[in-house]
Amino acid sequence: MDSNVTEVARDVYRISTFHPDYQIQFNQYLIKDDEPFLMHTGFRKMFEVTRAAVASVLDPATVRWFGFSHFESVMNAGR
């Protein structure tokens, strides 16, 4: 599983990852700023690929804010 990282606007990146188990593409958005923001983290089993995609843009340790608009993170909390 690999991600495609595309700059869709200045310092705004779309991280697209096709997940073969679910046969769908997940999209996350990363805003590169003084306090970087990642919208959605994806499923827990996608952590390594998401981290690598973020690392292609900035140091993942500098991500300050995370946003969630639906349930994926909750479903994976205990797994």
Short mmCIF file of N, CA, C and O in Angstrom, two decimals:
data_model
loop_
_atom_site.label_atom_id
_atom_site.label_comp_id
_atom_site.label_asym_id
_atom_site.label_seq_id
_atom_site.Cartn_x
_atom_site.Cartn_y
_atom_site.Cartn_z
N MET A 1 0.86 -1.17 0.00
CA MET A 1 0.00 0.00 0.00
C MET A 1 0.90 1.23 0.00
O MET A 1 1.78 1.36 0.84
N ASP A 2 0.68 2.12 -0.97
CA ASP A 2 1.44 3.35 -1.06
C ASP A 2 0.49 4.53 -1.16
O ASP A 2 -0.67 4.38 -1.56
N SER A 3 1.02 5.70 -0.82
CA SER A 3 0.23 6.93 -0.93
C SER A 3 0.79 7.81 -2.02
O SER A 3 2.00 7.81 -2.29
N ASN A 4 -0.10 8.56 -2.63
CA ASN A 4 0.29 9.63 -3.55
C ASN A 4 0.10 10.94 -2.81
O ASN A 4 -0.97 11.17 -2.22
N VAL A 5 1.12 11.79 -2.84
CA VAL A 5 1.05 13.09 -2.18
C VAL A 5 1.04 14.15 -3.27
O VAL A 5 1.95 14.21 -4.10
N THR A 6 0.01 14.99 -3.26
CA THR A 6 -0.16 16.03 -4.28
C THR A 6 -0.38 17.37 -3.60
O THR A 6 -1.26 17.48 -2.73
N GLU A 7 0.39 18.36 -3.99
CA GLU A 7 0.15 19.71 -3.47
C GLU A 7 -1.02 20.29 -4.25
O GLU A 7 -0.94 20.53 -5.45
N VAL A 8 -2.16 20.49 -3.58
CA VAL A 8 -3.38 20.95 -4.24
C VAL A 8 -3.55 22.46 -4.16
O VAL A 8 -4.34 23.05 -4.91
N ALA A 9 -2.85 23.08 -3.26
CA ALA A 9 -2.78 24.53 -3.11
C ALA A 9 -1.47 24.81 -2.39
O ALA A 9 -0.84 23.87 -1.88
N ARG A 10 -1.07 26.05 -2.34
CA ARG A 10 0.19 26.35 -1.68
C ARG A 10 0.19 25.83 -0.24
O ARG A 10 -0.68 26.19 0.57
N ASP A 11 1.11 24.89 0.05
CA ASP A 11 1.29 24.30 1.38
C ASP A 11 0.09 23.47 1.87
O ASP A 11 -0.05 23.22 3.06
N VAL A 12 -0.75 23.04 0.95
CA VAL A 12 -1.87 22.13 1.26
C VAL A 12 -1.68 20.89 0.41
O VAL A 12 -1.63 20.97 -0.82
N TYR A 13 -1.58 19.74 1.06
CA TYR A 13 -1.27 18.48 0.39
C TYR A 13 -2.39 17.47 0.59
O TYR A 13 -2.89 17.32 1.70
N ARG A 14 -2.75 16.79 -0.49
CA ARG A 14 -3.69 15.67 -0.39
C ARG A 14 -2.88 14.38 -0.38
O ARG A 14 -2.03 14.16 -1.22
N ILE A 15 -3.14 13.55 0.60
CA ILE A 15 -2.51 12.23 0.71
C ILE A 15 -3.59 11.22 0.32
O ILE A 15 -4.60 11.09 1.01
N SER A 16 -3.38 10.54 -0.80
CA SER A 16 -4.36 9.57 -1.30
C SER A 16 -3.79 8.17 -1.19
O SER A 16 -2.70 7.91 -1.71
N THR A 17 -4.53 7.29 -0.54
CA THR A 17 -4.08 5.92 -0.35
C THR A 17 -5.21 4.96 -0.69
O THR A 17 -6.28 5.03 -0.08
N PHE A 18 -4.96 4.08 -1.65
CA PHE A 18 -5.94 3.05 -1.97
C PHE A 18 -5.71 1.88 -1.02
O PHE A 18 -4.60 1.36 -0.91
N HIS A 19 -6.76 1.48 -0.32
CA HIS A 19 -6.66 0.37 0.63
C HIS A 19 -7.28 -0.87 -0.01
O HIS A 19 -8.51 -0.94 -0.20
N PRO A 20 -6.45 -1.87 -0.35
CA PRO A 20 -6.97 -3.04 -1.06
C PRO A 20 -7.98 -3.88 -0.27
O PRO A 20 -8.88 -4.48 -0.86
N ASP A 21 -7.88 -3.90 1.05
CA ASP A 21 -8.83 -4.68 1.86
C ASP A 21 -10.26 -4.14 1.73
O ASP A 21 -11.22 -4.88 1.77
N TYR A 22 -10.38 -2.82 1.62
CA TYR A 22 -11.69 -2.16 1.57
C TYR A 22 -12.08 -1.75 0.16
O TYR A 22 -13.21 -1.33 -0.07
N GLN A 23 -11.12 -1.83 -0.78
CA GLN A 23 -11.34 -1.45 -2.18
C GLN A 23 -11.83 0.00 -2.32
O GLN A 23 -12.68 0.30 -3.16
N ILE A 24 -11.28 0.89 -1.48
CA ILE A 24 -11.59 2.31 -1.59
C ILE A 24 -10.32 3.12 -1.38
O ILE A 24 -9.33 2.63 -0.83
N GLN A 25 -10.40 4.35 -1.81
CA GLN A 25 -9.28 5.28 -1.63
C GLN A 25 -9.58 6.20 -0.46
O GLN A 25 -10.68 6.74 -0.37
N PHE A 26 -8.61 6.36 0.42
CA PHE A 26 -8.71 7.28 1.54
C PHE A 26 -7.94 8.55 1.20
O PHE A 26 -6.85 8.47 0.64
N ASN A 27 -8.50 9.69 1.54
CA ASN A 27 -7.82 10.97 1.32
C ASN A 27 -7.68 11.69 2.64
O ASN A 27 -8.63 11.74 3.43
N GLN A 28 -6.50 12.21 2.85
CA GLN A 28 -6.23 13.02 4.02
C GLN A 28 -5.62 14.33 3.52
O GLN A 28 -5.08 14.38 2.42
N TYR A 29 -5.70 15.34 4.32
CA TYR A 29 -5.13 16.63 3.94
C TYR A 29 -4.15 17.09 5.00
O TYR A 29 -4.43 17.00 6.20
N LEU A 30 -3.02 17.56 4.52
CA LEU A 30 -1.95 18.05 5.39
C LEU A 30 -1.70 19.50 5.05
O LEU A 30 -1.48 19.85 3.89
N ILE A 31 -1.73 20.36 6.05
CA ILE A 31 -1.43 21.77 5.86
C ILE A 31 -0.08 22.04 6.50
O ILE A 31 0.11 21.84 7.71
N LYS A 32 0.85 22.47 5.67
CA LYS A 32 2.21 22.79 6.12
C LYS A 32 2.21 24.24 6.58
O LYS A 32 1.97 25.15 5.79
N ASP A 33 2.46 24.44 7.85
CA ASP A 33 2.35 25.76 8.47
C ASP A 33 3.25 25.77 9.69
O ASP A 33 3.92 24.78 9.99
N ASP A 34 3.26 26.89 10.42
CA ASP A 34 4.02 26.95 11.67
C ASP A 34 3.53 25.90 12.66
O ASP A 34 4.30 25.39 13.47
N GLU A 35 2.24 25.60 12.60
CA GLU A 35 1.62 24.55 13.41
C GLU A 35 0.89 23.62 12.44
O GLU A 35 -0.31 23.75 12.23
N PRO A 36 1.60 22.66 11.83
CA PRO A 36 1.00 21.80 10.80
C PRO A 36 -0.25 21.08 11.29
O PRO A 36 -0.38 20.72 12.46
N PHE A 37 -1.15 20.85 10.34
CA PHE A 37 -2.46 20.25 10.61
C PHE A 37 -2.69 19.06 9.68
O PHE A 37 -2.46 19.17 8.47
N LEU A 38 -3.12 17.93 10.22
CA LEU A 38 -3.47 16.76 9.43
C LEU A 38 -4.95 16.47 9.63
O LEU A 38 -5.39 16.21 10.75
N MET A 39 -5.70 16.51 8.53
CA MET A 39 -7.13 16.20 8.58
C MET A 39 -7.29 14.73 8.26
O MET A 39 -7.00 14.31 7.13
N HIS A 40 -7.68 13.96 9.22
CA HIS A 40 -7.84 12.51 9.18
C HIS A 40 -6.50 11.81 9.30
O HIS A 40 -5.50 12.25 8.77
N THR A 41 -6.51 10.73 10.01
CA THR A 41 -5.30 9.93 10.16
C THR A 41 -5.43 8.59 9.47
O THR A 41 -4.45 7.87 9.31
N GLY A 42 -6.64 8.24 9.04
CA GLY A 42 -6.85 6.94 8.41
C GLY A 42 -6.94 5.83 9.45
O GLY A 42 -6.87 6.08 10.66
N PHE A 43 -7.10 4.62 8.97
CA PHE A 43 -7.18 3.47 9.87
C PHE A 43 -5.82 3.18 10.52
O PHE A 43 -4.77 3.48 9.95
N ARG A 44 -5.87 2.59 11.67
CA ARG A 44 -4.65 2.27 12.41
C ARG A 44 -3.67 1.44 11.58
O ARG A 44 -2.47 1.67 11.61
N LYS A 45 -4.18 0.48 10.81
CA LYS A 45 -3.30 -0.35 10.00
C LYS A 45 -2.66 0.44 8.86
O LYS A 45 -1.78 -0.06 8.19
N MET A 46 -3.08 1.70 8.66
CA MET A 46 -2.49 2.57 7.64
C MET A 46 -1.44 3.51 8.22
O MET A 46 -0.91 4.35 7.51
N PHE A 47 -1.13 3.37 9.50
CA PHE A 47 -0.24 4.32 10.17
C PHE A 47 1.09 4.49 9.45
O PHE A 47 1.53 5.61 9.19
N GLU A 48 1.76 3.41 9.14
CA GLU A 48 3.11 3.51 8.54
C GLU A 48 3.08 4.21 7.20
O GLU A 48 3.94 5.04 6.91
N VAL A 49 2.10 3.88 6.36
CA VAL A 49 2.03 4.51 5.05
C VAL A 49 1.64 5.99 5.16
O VAL A 49 2.16 6.84 4.43
N THR A 50 0.77 6.31 6.10
CA THR A 50 0.39 7.71 6.32
C THR A 50 1.57 8.49 6.87
O THR A 50 1.87 9.60 6.41
N ARG A 51 2.28 7.91 7.82
CA ARG A 51 3.46 8.59 8.38
C ARG A 51 4.50 8.85 7.30
O ARG A 51 5.08 9.94 7.24
N ALA A 52 4.74 7.89 6.44
CA ALA A 52 5.72 8.06 5.36
C ALA A 52 5.29 9.17 4.41
O ALA A 52 6.11 9.95 3.94
N ALA A 53 4.00 9.24 4.13
CA ALA A 53 3.50 10.30 3.24
C ALA A 53 3.69 11.67 3.88
O ALA A 53 4.14 12.62 3.22
N VAL A 54 3.36 11.79 5.16
CA VAL A 54 3.57 13.06 5.87
C VAL A 54 5.05 13.41 5.87
O VAL A 54 5.44 14.55 5.62
N ALA A 55 5.91 12.41 6.12
CA ALA A 55 7.36 12.64 6.17
C ALA A 55 7.93 13.10 4.83
O ALA A 55 8.99 13.73 4.80
N SER A 56 7.23 12.83 3.74
CA SER A 56 7.70 13.31 2.44
C SER A 56 7.50 14.82 2.29
O SER A 56 8.07 15.43 1.40
N VAL A 57 6.71 15.40 3.20
CA VAL A 57 6.43 16.84 3.16
C VAL A 57 7.10 17.57 4.32
O VAL A 57 7.67 18.64 4.15
N LEU A 58 7.01 16.98 5.52
CA LEU A 58 7.56 17.63 6.72
C LEU A 58 7.85 16.57 7.78
O LEU A 58 7.45 15.42 7.64
N ASP A 59 8.52 16.97 8.83
CA ASP A 59 8.82 16.06 9.94
C ASP A 59 7.51 15.72 10.66
O ASP A 59 6.86 16.63 11.20
N PRO A 60 7.08 14.46 10.67
CA PRO A 60 5.82 14.10 11.33
C PRO A 60 5.73 14.54 12.79
O PRO A 60 4.64 14.81 13.29
N ALA A 61 6.86 14.63 13.45
CA ALA A 61 6.86 15.05 14.86
C ALA A 61 6.42 16.50 15.04
O ALA A 61 6.07 16.91 16.14
N THR A 62 6.40 17.26 13.96
CA THR A 62 6.01 18.68 14.05
C THR A 62 4.51 18.90 13.85
O THR A 62 4.04 20.02 14.02
N VAL A 63 3.77 17.84 13.50
CA VAL A 63 2.32 18.01 13.31
C VAL A 63 1.70 18.38 14.65
O VAL A 63 1.84 17.68 15.64
N ARG A 64 1.05 19.52 14.65
CA ARG A 64 0.52 20.08 15.90
C ARG A 64 -0.97 19.76 16.08
O ARG A 64 -1.46 19.58 17.18
N TRP A 65 -1.72 19.73 14.97
CA TRP A 65 -3.17 19.60 15.05
C TRP A 65 -3.66 18.44 14.18
O TRP A 65 -3.14 18.19 13.11
N PHE A 66 -4.70 17.76 14.67
CA PHE A 66 -5.34 16.67 13.94
C PHE A 66 -6.83 16.93 13.93
O PHE A 66 -7.39 17.36 14.94
N GLY A 67 -7.46 16.67 12.81
CA GLY A 67 -8.91 16.85 12.71
C GLY A 67 -9.58 15.56 12.30
O GLY A 67 -9.00 14.74 11.57
N PHE A 68 -10.81 15.35 12.77
CA PHE A 68 -11.59 14.16 12.45
C PHE A 68 -13.00 14.61 12.13
O PHE A 68 -13.61 15.31 12.93
N SER A 69 -13.52 14.17 11.00
CA SER A 69 -14.90 14.53 10.67
C SER A 69 -15.85 13.34 10.72
O SER A 69 -17.04 13.49 10.54
N HIS A 70 -15.29 12.14 10.95
CA HIS A 70 -16.14 10.96 11.10
C HIS A 70 -15.40 9.87 11.87
O HIS A 70 -14.38 10.13 12.47
N PHE A 71 -15.91 8.68 11.86
CA PHE A 71 -15.65 7.66 12.87
C PHE A 71 -14.38 6.81 12.74
O PHE A 71 -14.13 6.00 13.60
N GLU A 72 -13.60 6.92 11.70
CA GLU A 72 -12.48 5.98 11.52
C GLU A 72 -11.58 5.87 12.74
O GLU A 72 -11.24 4.78 13.16
N SER A 73 -11.21 6.98 13.31
CA SER A 73 -10.28 6.94 14.45
C SER A 73 -10.91 6.29 15.67
O SER A 73 -10.25 5.60 16.43
N VAL A 74 -12.19 6.49 15.87
CA VAL A 74 -12.89 5.90 17.01
C VAL A 74 -12.96 4.38 16.85
O VAL A 74 -12.73 3.63 17.79
N MET A 75 -13.21 3.92 15.64
CA MET A 75 -13.31 2.48 15.39
C MET A 75 -11.99 1.77 15.64
O MET A 75 -11.97 0.58 15.94
N ASN A 76 -10.90 2.47 15.54
CA ASN A 76 -9.60 1.86 15.67
C ASN A 76 -8.95 2.08 17.03
O ASN A 76 -7.85 1.64 17.27
N ALA A 77 -9.63 2.77 17.91
CA ALA A 77 -9.04 3.16 19.19
C ALA A 77 -8.55 1.96 20.01
O ALA A 77 -7.49 2.00 20.60
N GLY A 78 -9.31 0.89 20.05
CA GLY A 78 -8.94 -0.23 20.89
C GLY A 78 -8.30 -1.39 20.16
O GLY A 78 -8.15 -2.46 20.70
N ARG A 79 -7.92 -1.21 18.91
CA ARG A 79 -7.41 -2.34 18.11
C ARG A 79 -5.95 -2.26 17.85
O ARG A 79 -5.31 -1.35 17.69
#
